[in-house]
Coordinates of C-alpha atoms and ligand atoms in Angstrom, one line a residue:
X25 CA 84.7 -54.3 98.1
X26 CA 88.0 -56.2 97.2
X27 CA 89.1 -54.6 94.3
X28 CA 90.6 -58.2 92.8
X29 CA 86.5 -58.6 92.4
X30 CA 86.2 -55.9 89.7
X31 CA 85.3 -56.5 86.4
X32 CA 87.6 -54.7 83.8
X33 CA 86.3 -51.4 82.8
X34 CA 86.9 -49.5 79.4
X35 CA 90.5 -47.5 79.7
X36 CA 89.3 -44.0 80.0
X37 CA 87.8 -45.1 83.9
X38 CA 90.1 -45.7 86.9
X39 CA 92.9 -48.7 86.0
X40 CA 91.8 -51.7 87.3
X41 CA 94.2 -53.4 89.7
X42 CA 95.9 -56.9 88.8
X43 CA 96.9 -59.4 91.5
X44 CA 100.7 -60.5 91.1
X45 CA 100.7 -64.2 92.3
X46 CA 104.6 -64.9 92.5
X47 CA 105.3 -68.8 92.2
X48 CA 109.2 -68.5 92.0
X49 CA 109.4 -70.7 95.2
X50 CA 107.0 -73.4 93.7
X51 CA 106.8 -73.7 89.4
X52 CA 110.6 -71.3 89.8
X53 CA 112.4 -73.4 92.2
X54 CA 110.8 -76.6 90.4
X55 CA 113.1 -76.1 87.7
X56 CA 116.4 -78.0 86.9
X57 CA 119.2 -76.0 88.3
X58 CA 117.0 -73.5 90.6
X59 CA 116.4 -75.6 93.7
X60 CA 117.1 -73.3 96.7
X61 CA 117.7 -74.1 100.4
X62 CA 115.2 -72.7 103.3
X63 CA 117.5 -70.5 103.7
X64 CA 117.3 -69.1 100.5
X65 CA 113.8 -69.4 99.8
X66 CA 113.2 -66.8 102.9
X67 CA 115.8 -64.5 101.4
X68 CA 113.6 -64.8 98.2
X69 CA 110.5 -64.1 99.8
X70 CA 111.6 -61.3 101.4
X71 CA 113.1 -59.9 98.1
X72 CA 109.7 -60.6 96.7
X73 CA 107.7 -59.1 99.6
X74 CA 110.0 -55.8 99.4
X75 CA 108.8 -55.9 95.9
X76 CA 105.0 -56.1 96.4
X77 CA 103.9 -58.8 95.4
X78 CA 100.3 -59.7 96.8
X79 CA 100.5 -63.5 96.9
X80 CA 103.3 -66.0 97.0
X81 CA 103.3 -69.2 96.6
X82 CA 105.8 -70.9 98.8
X83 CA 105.9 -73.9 98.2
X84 CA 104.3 -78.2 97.3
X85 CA 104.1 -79.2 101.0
X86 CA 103.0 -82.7 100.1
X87 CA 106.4 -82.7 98.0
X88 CA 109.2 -83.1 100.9
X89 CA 109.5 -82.6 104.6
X90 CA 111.3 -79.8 103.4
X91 CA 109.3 -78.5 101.2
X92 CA 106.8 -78.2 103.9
X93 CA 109.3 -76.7 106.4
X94 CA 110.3 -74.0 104.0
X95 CA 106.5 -73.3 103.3
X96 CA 106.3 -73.0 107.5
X97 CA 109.1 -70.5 107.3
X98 CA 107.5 -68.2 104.7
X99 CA 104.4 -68.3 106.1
X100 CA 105.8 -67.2 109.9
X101 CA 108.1 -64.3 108.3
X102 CA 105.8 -62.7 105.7
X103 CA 103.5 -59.5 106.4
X104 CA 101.4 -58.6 104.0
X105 CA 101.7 -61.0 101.4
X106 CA 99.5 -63.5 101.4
X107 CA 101.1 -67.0 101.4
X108 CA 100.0 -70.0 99.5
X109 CA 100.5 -73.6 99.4
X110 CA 100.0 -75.9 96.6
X111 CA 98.2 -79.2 96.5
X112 CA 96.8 -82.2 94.8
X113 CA 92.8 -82.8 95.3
X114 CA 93.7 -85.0 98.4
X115 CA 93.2 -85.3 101.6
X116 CA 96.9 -85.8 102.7
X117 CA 97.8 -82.9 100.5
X118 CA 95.5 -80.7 101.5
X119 CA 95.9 -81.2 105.6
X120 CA 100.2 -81.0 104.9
X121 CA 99.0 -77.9 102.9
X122 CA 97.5 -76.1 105.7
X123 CA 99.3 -77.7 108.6
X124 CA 102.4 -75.3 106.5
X125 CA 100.3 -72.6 106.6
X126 CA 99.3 -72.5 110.1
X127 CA 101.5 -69.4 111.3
X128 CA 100.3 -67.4 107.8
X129 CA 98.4 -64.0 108.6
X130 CA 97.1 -64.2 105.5
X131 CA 97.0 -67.8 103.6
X132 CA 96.0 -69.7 100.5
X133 CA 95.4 -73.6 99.6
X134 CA 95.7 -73.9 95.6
X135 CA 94.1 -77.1 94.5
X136 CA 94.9 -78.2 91.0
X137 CA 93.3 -81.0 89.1
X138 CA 93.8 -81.9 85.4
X139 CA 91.1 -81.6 83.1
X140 CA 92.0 -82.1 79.5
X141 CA 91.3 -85.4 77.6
X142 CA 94.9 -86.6 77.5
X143 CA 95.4 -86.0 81.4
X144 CA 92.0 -87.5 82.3
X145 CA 93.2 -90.7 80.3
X146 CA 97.0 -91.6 80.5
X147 CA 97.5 -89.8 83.7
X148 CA 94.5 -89.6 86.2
X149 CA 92.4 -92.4 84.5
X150 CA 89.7 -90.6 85.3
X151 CA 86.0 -89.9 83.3
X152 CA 84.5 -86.1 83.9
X153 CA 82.3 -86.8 86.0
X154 CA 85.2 -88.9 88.6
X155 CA 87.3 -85.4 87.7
X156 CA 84.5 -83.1 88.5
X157 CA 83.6 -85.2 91.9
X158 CA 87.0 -84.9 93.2
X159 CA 87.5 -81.9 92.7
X160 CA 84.6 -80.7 94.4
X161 CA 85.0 -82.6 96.8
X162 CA 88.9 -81.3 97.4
X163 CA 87.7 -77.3 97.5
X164 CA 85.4 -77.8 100.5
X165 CA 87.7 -80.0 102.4
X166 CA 90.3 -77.1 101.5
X167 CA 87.8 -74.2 102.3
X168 CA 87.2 -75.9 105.6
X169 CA 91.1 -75.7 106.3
X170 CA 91.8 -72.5 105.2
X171 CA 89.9 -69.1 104.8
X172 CA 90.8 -68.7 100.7
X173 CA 91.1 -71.6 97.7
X174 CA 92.2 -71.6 94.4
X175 CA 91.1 -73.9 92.4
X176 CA 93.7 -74.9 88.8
X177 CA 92.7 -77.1 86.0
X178 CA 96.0 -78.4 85.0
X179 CA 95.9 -78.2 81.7
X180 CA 93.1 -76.1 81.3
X181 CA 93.5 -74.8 77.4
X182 CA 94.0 -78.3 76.0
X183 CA 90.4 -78.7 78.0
X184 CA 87.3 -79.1 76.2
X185 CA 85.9 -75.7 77.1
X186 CA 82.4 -77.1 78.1
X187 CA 83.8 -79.4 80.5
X188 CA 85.9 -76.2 81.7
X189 CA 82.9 -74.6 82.3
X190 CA 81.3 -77.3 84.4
X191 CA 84.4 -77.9 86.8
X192 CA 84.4 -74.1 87.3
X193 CA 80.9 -73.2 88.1
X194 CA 81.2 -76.3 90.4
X195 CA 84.2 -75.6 92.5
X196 CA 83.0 -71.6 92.5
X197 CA 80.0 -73.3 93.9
X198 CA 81.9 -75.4 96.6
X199 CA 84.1 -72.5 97.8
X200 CA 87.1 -71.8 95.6
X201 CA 87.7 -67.7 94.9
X202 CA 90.3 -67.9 92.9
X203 CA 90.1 -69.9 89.8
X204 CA 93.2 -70.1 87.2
X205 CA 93.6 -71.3 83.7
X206 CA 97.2 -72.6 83.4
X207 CA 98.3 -73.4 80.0
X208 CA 100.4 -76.0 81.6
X209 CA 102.2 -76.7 78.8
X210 CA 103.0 -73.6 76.9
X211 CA 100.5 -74.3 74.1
X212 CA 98.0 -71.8 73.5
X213 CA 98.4 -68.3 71.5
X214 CA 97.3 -64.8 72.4
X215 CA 94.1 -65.1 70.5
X216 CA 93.0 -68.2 71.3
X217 CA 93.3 -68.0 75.3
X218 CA 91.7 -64.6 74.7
X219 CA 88.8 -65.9 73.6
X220 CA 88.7 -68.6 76.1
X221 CA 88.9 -65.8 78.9
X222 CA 86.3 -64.1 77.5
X223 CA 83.9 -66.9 77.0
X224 CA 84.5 -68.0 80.3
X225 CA 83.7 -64.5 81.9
X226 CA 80.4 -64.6 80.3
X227 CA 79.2 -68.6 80.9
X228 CA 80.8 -69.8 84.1
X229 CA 78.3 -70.1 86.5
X230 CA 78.8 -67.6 89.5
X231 CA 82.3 -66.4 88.0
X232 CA 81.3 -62.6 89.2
X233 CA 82.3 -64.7 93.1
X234 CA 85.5 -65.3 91.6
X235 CA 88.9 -64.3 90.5
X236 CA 89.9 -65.5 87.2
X237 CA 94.0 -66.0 87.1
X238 CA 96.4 -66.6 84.5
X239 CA 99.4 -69.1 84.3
X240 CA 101.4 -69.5 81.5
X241 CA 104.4 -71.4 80.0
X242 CA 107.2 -70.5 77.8
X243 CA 107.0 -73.0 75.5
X244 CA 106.8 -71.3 72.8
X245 CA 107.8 -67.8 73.8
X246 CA 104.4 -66.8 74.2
X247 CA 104.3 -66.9 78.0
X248 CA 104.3 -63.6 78.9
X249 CA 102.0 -62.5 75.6
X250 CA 99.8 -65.1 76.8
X251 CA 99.5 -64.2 80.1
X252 CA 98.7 -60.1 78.8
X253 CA 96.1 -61.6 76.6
X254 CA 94.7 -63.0 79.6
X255 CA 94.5 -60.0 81.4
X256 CA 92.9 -57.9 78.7
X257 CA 90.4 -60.3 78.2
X258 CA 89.1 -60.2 82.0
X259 CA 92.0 -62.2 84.2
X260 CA 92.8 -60.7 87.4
X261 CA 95.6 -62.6 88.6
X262 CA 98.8 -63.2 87.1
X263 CA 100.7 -65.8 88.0
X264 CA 104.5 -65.7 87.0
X265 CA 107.8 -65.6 88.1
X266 CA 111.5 -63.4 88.7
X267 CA 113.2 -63.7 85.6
X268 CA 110.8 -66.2 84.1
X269 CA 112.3 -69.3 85.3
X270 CA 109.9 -72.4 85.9
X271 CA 109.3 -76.3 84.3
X272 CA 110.9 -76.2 80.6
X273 CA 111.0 -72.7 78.8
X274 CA 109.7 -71.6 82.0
X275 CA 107.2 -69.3 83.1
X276 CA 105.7 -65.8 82.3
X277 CA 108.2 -63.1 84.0
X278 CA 106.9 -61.1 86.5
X279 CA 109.0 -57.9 85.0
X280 CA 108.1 -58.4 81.6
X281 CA 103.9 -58.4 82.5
X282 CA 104.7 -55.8 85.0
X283 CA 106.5 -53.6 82.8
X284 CA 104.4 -54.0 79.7
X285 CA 101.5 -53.3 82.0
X286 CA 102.8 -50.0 83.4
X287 CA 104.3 -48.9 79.8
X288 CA 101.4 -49.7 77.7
X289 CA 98.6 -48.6 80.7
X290 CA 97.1 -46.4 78.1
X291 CA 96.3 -50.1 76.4
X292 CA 95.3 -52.5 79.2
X293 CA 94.0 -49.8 81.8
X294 CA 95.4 -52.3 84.4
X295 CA 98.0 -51.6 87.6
X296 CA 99.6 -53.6 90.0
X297 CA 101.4 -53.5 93.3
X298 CA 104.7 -53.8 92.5
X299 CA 106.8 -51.6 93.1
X300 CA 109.2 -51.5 89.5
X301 CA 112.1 -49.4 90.9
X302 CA 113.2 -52.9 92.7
X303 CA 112.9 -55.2 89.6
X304 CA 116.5 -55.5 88.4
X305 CA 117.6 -55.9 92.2
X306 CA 115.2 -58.9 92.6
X307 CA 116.0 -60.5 89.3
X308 CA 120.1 -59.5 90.2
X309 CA 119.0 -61.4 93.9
X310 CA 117.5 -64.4 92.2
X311 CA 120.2 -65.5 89.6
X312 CA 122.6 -64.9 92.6
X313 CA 120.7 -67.0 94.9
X314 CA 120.7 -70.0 92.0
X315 CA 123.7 -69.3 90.2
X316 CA 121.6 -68.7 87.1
X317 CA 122.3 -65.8 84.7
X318 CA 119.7 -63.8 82.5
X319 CA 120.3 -63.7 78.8
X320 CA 122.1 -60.2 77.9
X321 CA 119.8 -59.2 75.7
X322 CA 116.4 -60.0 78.7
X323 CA 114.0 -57.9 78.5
X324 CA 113.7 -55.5 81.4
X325 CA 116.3 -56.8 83.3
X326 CA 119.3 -57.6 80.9
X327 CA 122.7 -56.1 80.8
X328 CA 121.8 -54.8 77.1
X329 CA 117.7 -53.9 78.2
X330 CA 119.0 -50.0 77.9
X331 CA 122.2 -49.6 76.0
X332 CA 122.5 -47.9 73.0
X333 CA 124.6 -49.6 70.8
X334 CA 124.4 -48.4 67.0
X335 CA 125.4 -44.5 66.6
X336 CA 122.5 -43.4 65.0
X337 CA 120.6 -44.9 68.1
X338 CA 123.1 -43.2 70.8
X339 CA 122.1 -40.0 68.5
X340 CA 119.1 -40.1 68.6
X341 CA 118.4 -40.9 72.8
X342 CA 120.7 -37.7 73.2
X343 CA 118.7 -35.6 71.1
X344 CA 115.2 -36.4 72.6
X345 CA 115.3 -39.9 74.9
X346 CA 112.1 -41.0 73.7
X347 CA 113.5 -41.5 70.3
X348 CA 114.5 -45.2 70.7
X349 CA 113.1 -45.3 75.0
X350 CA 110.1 -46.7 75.9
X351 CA 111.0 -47.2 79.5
X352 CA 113.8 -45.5 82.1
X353 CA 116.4 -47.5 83.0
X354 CA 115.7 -45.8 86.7
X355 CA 112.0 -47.2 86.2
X356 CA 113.2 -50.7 87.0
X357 CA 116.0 -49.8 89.2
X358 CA 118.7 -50.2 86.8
X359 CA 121.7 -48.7 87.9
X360 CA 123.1 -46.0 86.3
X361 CA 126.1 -44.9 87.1
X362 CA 129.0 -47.4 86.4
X363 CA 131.9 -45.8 88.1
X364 CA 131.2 -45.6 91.9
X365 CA 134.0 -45.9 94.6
X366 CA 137.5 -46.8 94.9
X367 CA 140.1 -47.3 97.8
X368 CA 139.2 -44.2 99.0
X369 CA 135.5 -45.0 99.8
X370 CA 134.4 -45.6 103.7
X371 CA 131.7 -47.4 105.2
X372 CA 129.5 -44.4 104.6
X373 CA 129.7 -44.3 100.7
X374 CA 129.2 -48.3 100.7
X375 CA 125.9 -48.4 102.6
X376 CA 124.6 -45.8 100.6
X377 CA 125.3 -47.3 97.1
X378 CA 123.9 -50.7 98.9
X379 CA 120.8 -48.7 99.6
X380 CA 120.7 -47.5 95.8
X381 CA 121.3 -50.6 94.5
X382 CA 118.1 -51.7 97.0
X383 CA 120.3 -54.8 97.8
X384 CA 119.7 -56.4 100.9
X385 CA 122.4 -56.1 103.7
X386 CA 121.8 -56.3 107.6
X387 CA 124.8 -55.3 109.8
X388 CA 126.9 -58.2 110.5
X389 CA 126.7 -58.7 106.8
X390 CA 127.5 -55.4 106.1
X391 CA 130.9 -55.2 108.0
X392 CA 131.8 -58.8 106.2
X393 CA 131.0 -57.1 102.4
X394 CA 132.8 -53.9 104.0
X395 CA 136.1 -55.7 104.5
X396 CA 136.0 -57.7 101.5
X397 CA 135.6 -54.2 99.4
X398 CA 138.4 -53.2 100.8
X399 CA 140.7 -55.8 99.9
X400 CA 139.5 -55.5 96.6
X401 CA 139.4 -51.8 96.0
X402 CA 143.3 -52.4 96.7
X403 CA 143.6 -54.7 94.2
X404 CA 140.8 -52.7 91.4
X405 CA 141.2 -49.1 91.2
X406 CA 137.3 -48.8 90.4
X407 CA 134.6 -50.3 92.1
X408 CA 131.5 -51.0 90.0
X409 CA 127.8 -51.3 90.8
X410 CA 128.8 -54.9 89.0
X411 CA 131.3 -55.4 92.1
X412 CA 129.3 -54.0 95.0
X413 CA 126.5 -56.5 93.7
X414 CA 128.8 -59.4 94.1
X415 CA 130.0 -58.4 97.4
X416 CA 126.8 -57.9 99.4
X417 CA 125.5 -61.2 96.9
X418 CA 128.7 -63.5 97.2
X419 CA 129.6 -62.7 100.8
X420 CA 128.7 -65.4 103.0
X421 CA 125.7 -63.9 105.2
X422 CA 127.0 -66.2 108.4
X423 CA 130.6 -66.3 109.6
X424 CA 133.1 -68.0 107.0
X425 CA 135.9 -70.3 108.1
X426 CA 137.0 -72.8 110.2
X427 CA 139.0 -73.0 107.3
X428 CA 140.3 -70.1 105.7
X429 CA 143.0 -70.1 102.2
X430 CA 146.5 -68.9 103.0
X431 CA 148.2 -69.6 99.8
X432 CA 147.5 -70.5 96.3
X433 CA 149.6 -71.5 93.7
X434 CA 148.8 -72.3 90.1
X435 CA 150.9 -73.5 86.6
X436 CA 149.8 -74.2 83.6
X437 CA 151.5 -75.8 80.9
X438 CA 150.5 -75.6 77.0
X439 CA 149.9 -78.9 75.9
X440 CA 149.9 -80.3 79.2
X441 CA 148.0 -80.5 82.4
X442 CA 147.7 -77.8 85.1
X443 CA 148.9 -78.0 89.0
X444 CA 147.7 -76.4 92.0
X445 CA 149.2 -76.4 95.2
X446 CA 147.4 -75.0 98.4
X447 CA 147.6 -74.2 102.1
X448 CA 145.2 -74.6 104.2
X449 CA 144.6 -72.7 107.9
X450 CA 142.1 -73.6 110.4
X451 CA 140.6 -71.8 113.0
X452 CA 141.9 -74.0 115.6
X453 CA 145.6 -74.1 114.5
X454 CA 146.0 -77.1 112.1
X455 CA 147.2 -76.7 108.7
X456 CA 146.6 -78.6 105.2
X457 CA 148.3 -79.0 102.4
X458 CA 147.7 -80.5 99.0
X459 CA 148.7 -80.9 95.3
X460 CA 147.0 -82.2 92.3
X461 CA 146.7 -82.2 88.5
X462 CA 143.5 -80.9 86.5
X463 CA 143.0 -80.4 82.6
X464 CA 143.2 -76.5 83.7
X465 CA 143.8 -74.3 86.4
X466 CA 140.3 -74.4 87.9
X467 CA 140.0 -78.1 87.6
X468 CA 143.3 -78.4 89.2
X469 CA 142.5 -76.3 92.1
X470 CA 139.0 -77.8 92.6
X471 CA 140.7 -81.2 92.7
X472 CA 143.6 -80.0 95.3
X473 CA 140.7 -78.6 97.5
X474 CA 138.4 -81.8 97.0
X475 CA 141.4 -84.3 98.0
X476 CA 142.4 -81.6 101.1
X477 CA 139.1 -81.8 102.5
X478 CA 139.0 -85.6 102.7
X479 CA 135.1 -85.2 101.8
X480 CA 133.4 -87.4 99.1
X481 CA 132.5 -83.7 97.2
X482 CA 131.1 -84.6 93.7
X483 CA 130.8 -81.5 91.8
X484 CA 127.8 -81.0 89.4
X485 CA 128.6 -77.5 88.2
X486 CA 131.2 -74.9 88.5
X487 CA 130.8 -72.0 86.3
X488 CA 132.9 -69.2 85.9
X489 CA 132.1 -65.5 84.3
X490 CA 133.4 -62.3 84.8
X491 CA 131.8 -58.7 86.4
X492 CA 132.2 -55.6 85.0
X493 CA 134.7 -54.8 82.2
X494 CA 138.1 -53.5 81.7
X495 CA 141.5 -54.5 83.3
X496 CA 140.9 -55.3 87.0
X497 CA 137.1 -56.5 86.4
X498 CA 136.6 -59.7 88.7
X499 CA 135.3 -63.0 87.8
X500 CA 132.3 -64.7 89.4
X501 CA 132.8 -68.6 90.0
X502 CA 129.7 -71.0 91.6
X503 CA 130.0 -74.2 92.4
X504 CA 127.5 -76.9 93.1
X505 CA 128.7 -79.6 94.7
X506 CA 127.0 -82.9 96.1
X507 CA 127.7 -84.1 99.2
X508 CA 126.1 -86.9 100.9
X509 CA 122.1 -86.9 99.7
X510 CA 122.9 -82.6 100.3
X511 CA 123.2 -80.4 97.3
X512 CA 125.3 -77.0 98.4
X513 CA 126.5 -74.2 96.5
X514 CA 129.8 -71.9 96.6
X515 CA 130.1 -68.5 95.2
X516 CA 133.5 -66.2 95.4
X517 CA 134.6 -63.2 93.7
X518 CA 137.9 -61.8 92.4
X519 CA 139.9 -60.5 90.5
X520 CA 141.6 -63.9 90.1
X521 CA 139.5 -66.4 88.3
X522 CA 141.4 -69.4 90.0
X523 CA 141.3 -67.9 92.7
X524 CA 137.5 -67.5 92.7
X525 CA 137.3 -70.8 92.1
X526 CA 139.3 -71.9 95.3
X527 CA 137.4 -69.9 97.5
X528 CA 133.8 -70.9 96.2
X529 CA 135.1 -74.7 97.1
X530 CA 135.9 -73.5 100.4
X531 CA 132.9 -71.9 100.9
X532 CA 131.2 -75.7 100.3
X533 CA 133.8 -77.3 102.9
X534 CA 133.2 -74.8 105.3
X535 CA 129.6 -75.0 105.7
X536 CA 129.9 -78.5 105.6
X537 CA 132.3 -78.4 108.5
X538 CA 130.6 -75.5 110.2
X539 CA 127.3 -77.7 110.2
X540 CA 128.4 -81.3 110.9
X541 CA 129.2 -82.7 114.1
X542 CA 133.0 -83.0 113.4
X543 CA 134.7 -81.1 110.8
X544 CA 136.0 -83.0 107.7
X545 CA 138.9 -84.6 108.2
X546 CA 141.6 -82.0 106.2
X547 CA 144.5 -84.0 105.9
X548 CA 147.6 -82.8 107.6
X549 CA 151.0 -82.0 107.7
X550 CA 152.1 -80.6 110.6
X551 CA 151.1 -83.9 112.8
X552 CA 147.8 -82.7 114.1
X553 CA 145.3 -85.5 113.6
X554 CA 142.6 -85.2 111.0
X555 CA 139.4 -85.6 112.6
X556 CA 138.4 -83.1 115.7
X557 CA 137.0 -85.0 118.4
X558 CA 135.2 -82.4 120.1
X559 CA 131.8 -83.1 118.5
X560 CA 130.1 -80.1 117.9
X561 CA 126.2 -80.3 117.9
X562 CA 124.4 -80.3 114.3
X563 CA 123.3 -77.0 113.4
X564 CA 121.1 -75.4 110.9
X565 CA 122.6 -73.2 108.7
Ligands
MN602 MN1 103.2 -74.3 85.9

């Protein structure tokens, strides 16, 4: 019998096992600030299939062409996970929805349809029984596509619970398996959605066919005390995502659940699949894919989740851990020792503090994040797990260049404005250089960069922070520039802020010029011309 079938059972028995339905790629990347290339969405989903998740939910394939592609992608590379698609109760939806799916081993159409009286009216302008219809309708066209359904009422716990009732029994009836109570907007309190769960379990029609799932909003910092609620009242599924990011306040986070869970099992008598050792290095892999730092103070997975600040706190861990510990920092992967390697180091003792630090790294890659250790274990006399991180993280995982940095100068002036000069070396020979002006040093440099590359680069973000501590500890800059309708992002480590800064730009340029026909026109000054008339075929990065 599929154990995602079983009814909860009293804690004393055998813990019951909870589904973890990942929707980083979908609700996540949905978010201002976390769209993600297919390029990243695969590196993701790999990061998310390392960690165990059973189901993840790749993507809105009605949304975009590329939304669909990336959905495609997924679906080829993932083994056991099972892969799901969103759509809207309609037939173009649904067929893009499983077209994406095709190459899935395992897949999943996800219907949703709102059902609350303020949906039904300003949005849908739909009665219940026009609501009910469609949606029925929608779950056998989907179960005819696909071998699993899920069916959401959007808006479910702003949803008169009689009419919840109805739509449920009836799409349980027409095929869906799954059937999830999103509190779309981050509304609802522990006790009340509780009590829904509960109620449910005992009057849907037929809900002993189904899975009952959980998806909940931040709104009011209840999302992931929501979602728990949920779960001890009967839910099966969770639905969440890395490092809680999703519309608004964002979603539940999938290491918060998980690790309440797994601490409090003597509570909720409920496991997952996840394995937690690899938390931190999937959250850590997620705000470097999207540029997008966790709070200090996160739970779980924040720089401050284990430190012991206050003396009588550091006393009292030393005396007896459990003092002030509820969880192991080694429980979640968190690394533990800060001092690691220095100049010294070979390949050998890099790979294996990758490996620790369950960062993923193939070959090529590694020999790239190799050399750049090098260069700056000559600069830093120690290495941190901070600085390994950004290497494997920040190194470009396909070749860099055309154009590479061969000197970088910087003033700045109190009072006044900044200047950066640069030199520029391409692969092929030519050179470029440029001056300009900024309101600071990185401005300056971003500007001088910008005007070399002869690109119309408009740049929406560029944030700077450092890694580590002490003297020596590097700085992180990202960039997100727009260029054409393409957003792309830059990343660059250290020790030299500025200098981060330059090389994140060039990161931009380059892939631009590695994936256009011709390479921007860099403006010269050694009487080479500025465009390369060997037209290279477009390729996809
Ligand atoms: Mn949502």
């Amino acid at each position: 019998m599929n154990p995602q079938l079983e009814q909860p059972r009293p804690a004393s028995a055998a813990p019951a096992r909870v589904l973890v339905f990942d929707t980083t790629l979908r609700d996540g990347e949905q978010a201002p600030g976390c769209s993600m290339t297919r390029a990243q969405k695969l590196r993701i989903a790999q990061v998310l299939q390392d960690l165990g998740v059973d189901i993840i939910e790749a993507g809105f394939p009605a949304a975009s062409d590329a939304d669909a592609d990336a959905v495609h992608a997924v679906a080829r590379a993932a083994r056991g996970m099972r892969v799901c698609a969103l759509a809207r109760c309609q037939e173009g939806d649904i067929v893009a929805a499983a077209r994406a799916l095709q190459p899935a081993a395992a897949a999943r159409i996800h219907l949703f349809l709102a059902t609350s009286p303020i949906h039904r009216q300003h949005k849908l302008r739909m009665d219940k029984a026009q609501v009910l219809n469609t949606a029925v309708r929608a779950v056998r066209r989907a179960a005819e596509l696909c071998d699993e359904v899920e069916f959401s009422a959007e808006d479910a716990l702003r949803t008169e619970p009689e009419f919840l009732i109805e739509v449920f029994g009836a799409v349980i009836a027409a095929g869906a398996r799954t059937i999830n109570v999103p509190d779309t907007v981050g509304y609802t309190t522990p006790a009340e959605i509780g009590a829904l769960f509960e109620r449910l379990r005992r009057e849907v029609p037929g809900i002993g066919h189904a899975v009952l799932s959980t998806h909940c909003h931040d709104d009011l910092g209840m999302g992931v005390a929501n979602s728990l609620a949920a779960l001890e009242a009967g839910a099966r599924q969770v639905e969440c995502t890395i490092n809680g990011i999703g519309e608004r306040a964002g979603n539940a986070a999938l290491e918060e659940v998980v690790m309440a869970l797994r601490t409090r099992a003597d509570r909720f008598g409920l496991t997952t699949g996840i394995d937690s050792k690899r938390l931190y290095a999937a959250s850590r892999a997620l705000s470097a894919t999207i540029g997008l730092e966790v709070a200090r103070n996160k739970a779980v997975v924040g720089d401050n989740a284990f430190a012991h600040e206050a003396g009588i706190h550091q006393h009292g861990v030393l005396a007896h851990r459990e003092t002030y510990e509820i969880m192991r920092a080694e429980d979640v992967g968190f690394p533990h020792t800060r001092l690691v390697l220095g100049r010294h180091s070979g390949r050998h003792a890099l790979r294996e503090r990758i490996a620790e630090l369950h960062l993923d790294c193939d070959e090529a890659h590694f020999e790239q994040a190799f050399s750049a250790f090098k260069t700056l274990a000559e600069r830093k006399r120690e290495v941190l797990d901070a600085d390994v991180e950004a290497l494997v993280l920040g190194t470009p995982v396909h070749a860099s260049g055309p154009w590479t940095l061969a000197a970088l100068h910087v003033g700045t002036y109190v009072g006044g404005a900044s200047i950066a000069s640069l030199h520029l070396r391409h692969a092929d020979g030519r050179e470029a250089r440029e001056t300009a002006t900024g309101s600071g040093p990185v401005h300056a440099v971003t500007a001088a960069l910008v005007r070399a590359s002869g690109l119309s680069l408009e740049i929406l973000e560029l944030r700077v922070r450092s890694i580590g501590i002490g003297a020596g500890a590097q700085g992180e800059a990202v960039v997100r520039v727009q260029h054409d309708a393409q957003e792309l992002q830059g990343r660059a480590a250290s020790t030299d802020i500025v200098e981060a800064a330059a090389r994140a730009m060039l990161e931009v340029v380059n892939r631009i010029a590695r994936t256009e026909s011709a390479t921007p026109s860099f403006h010269s000054c050694n009487g080479t011309p500025h465009h390369d008339h060997e037209a290279r075929p477009v390729s996809v990065a």
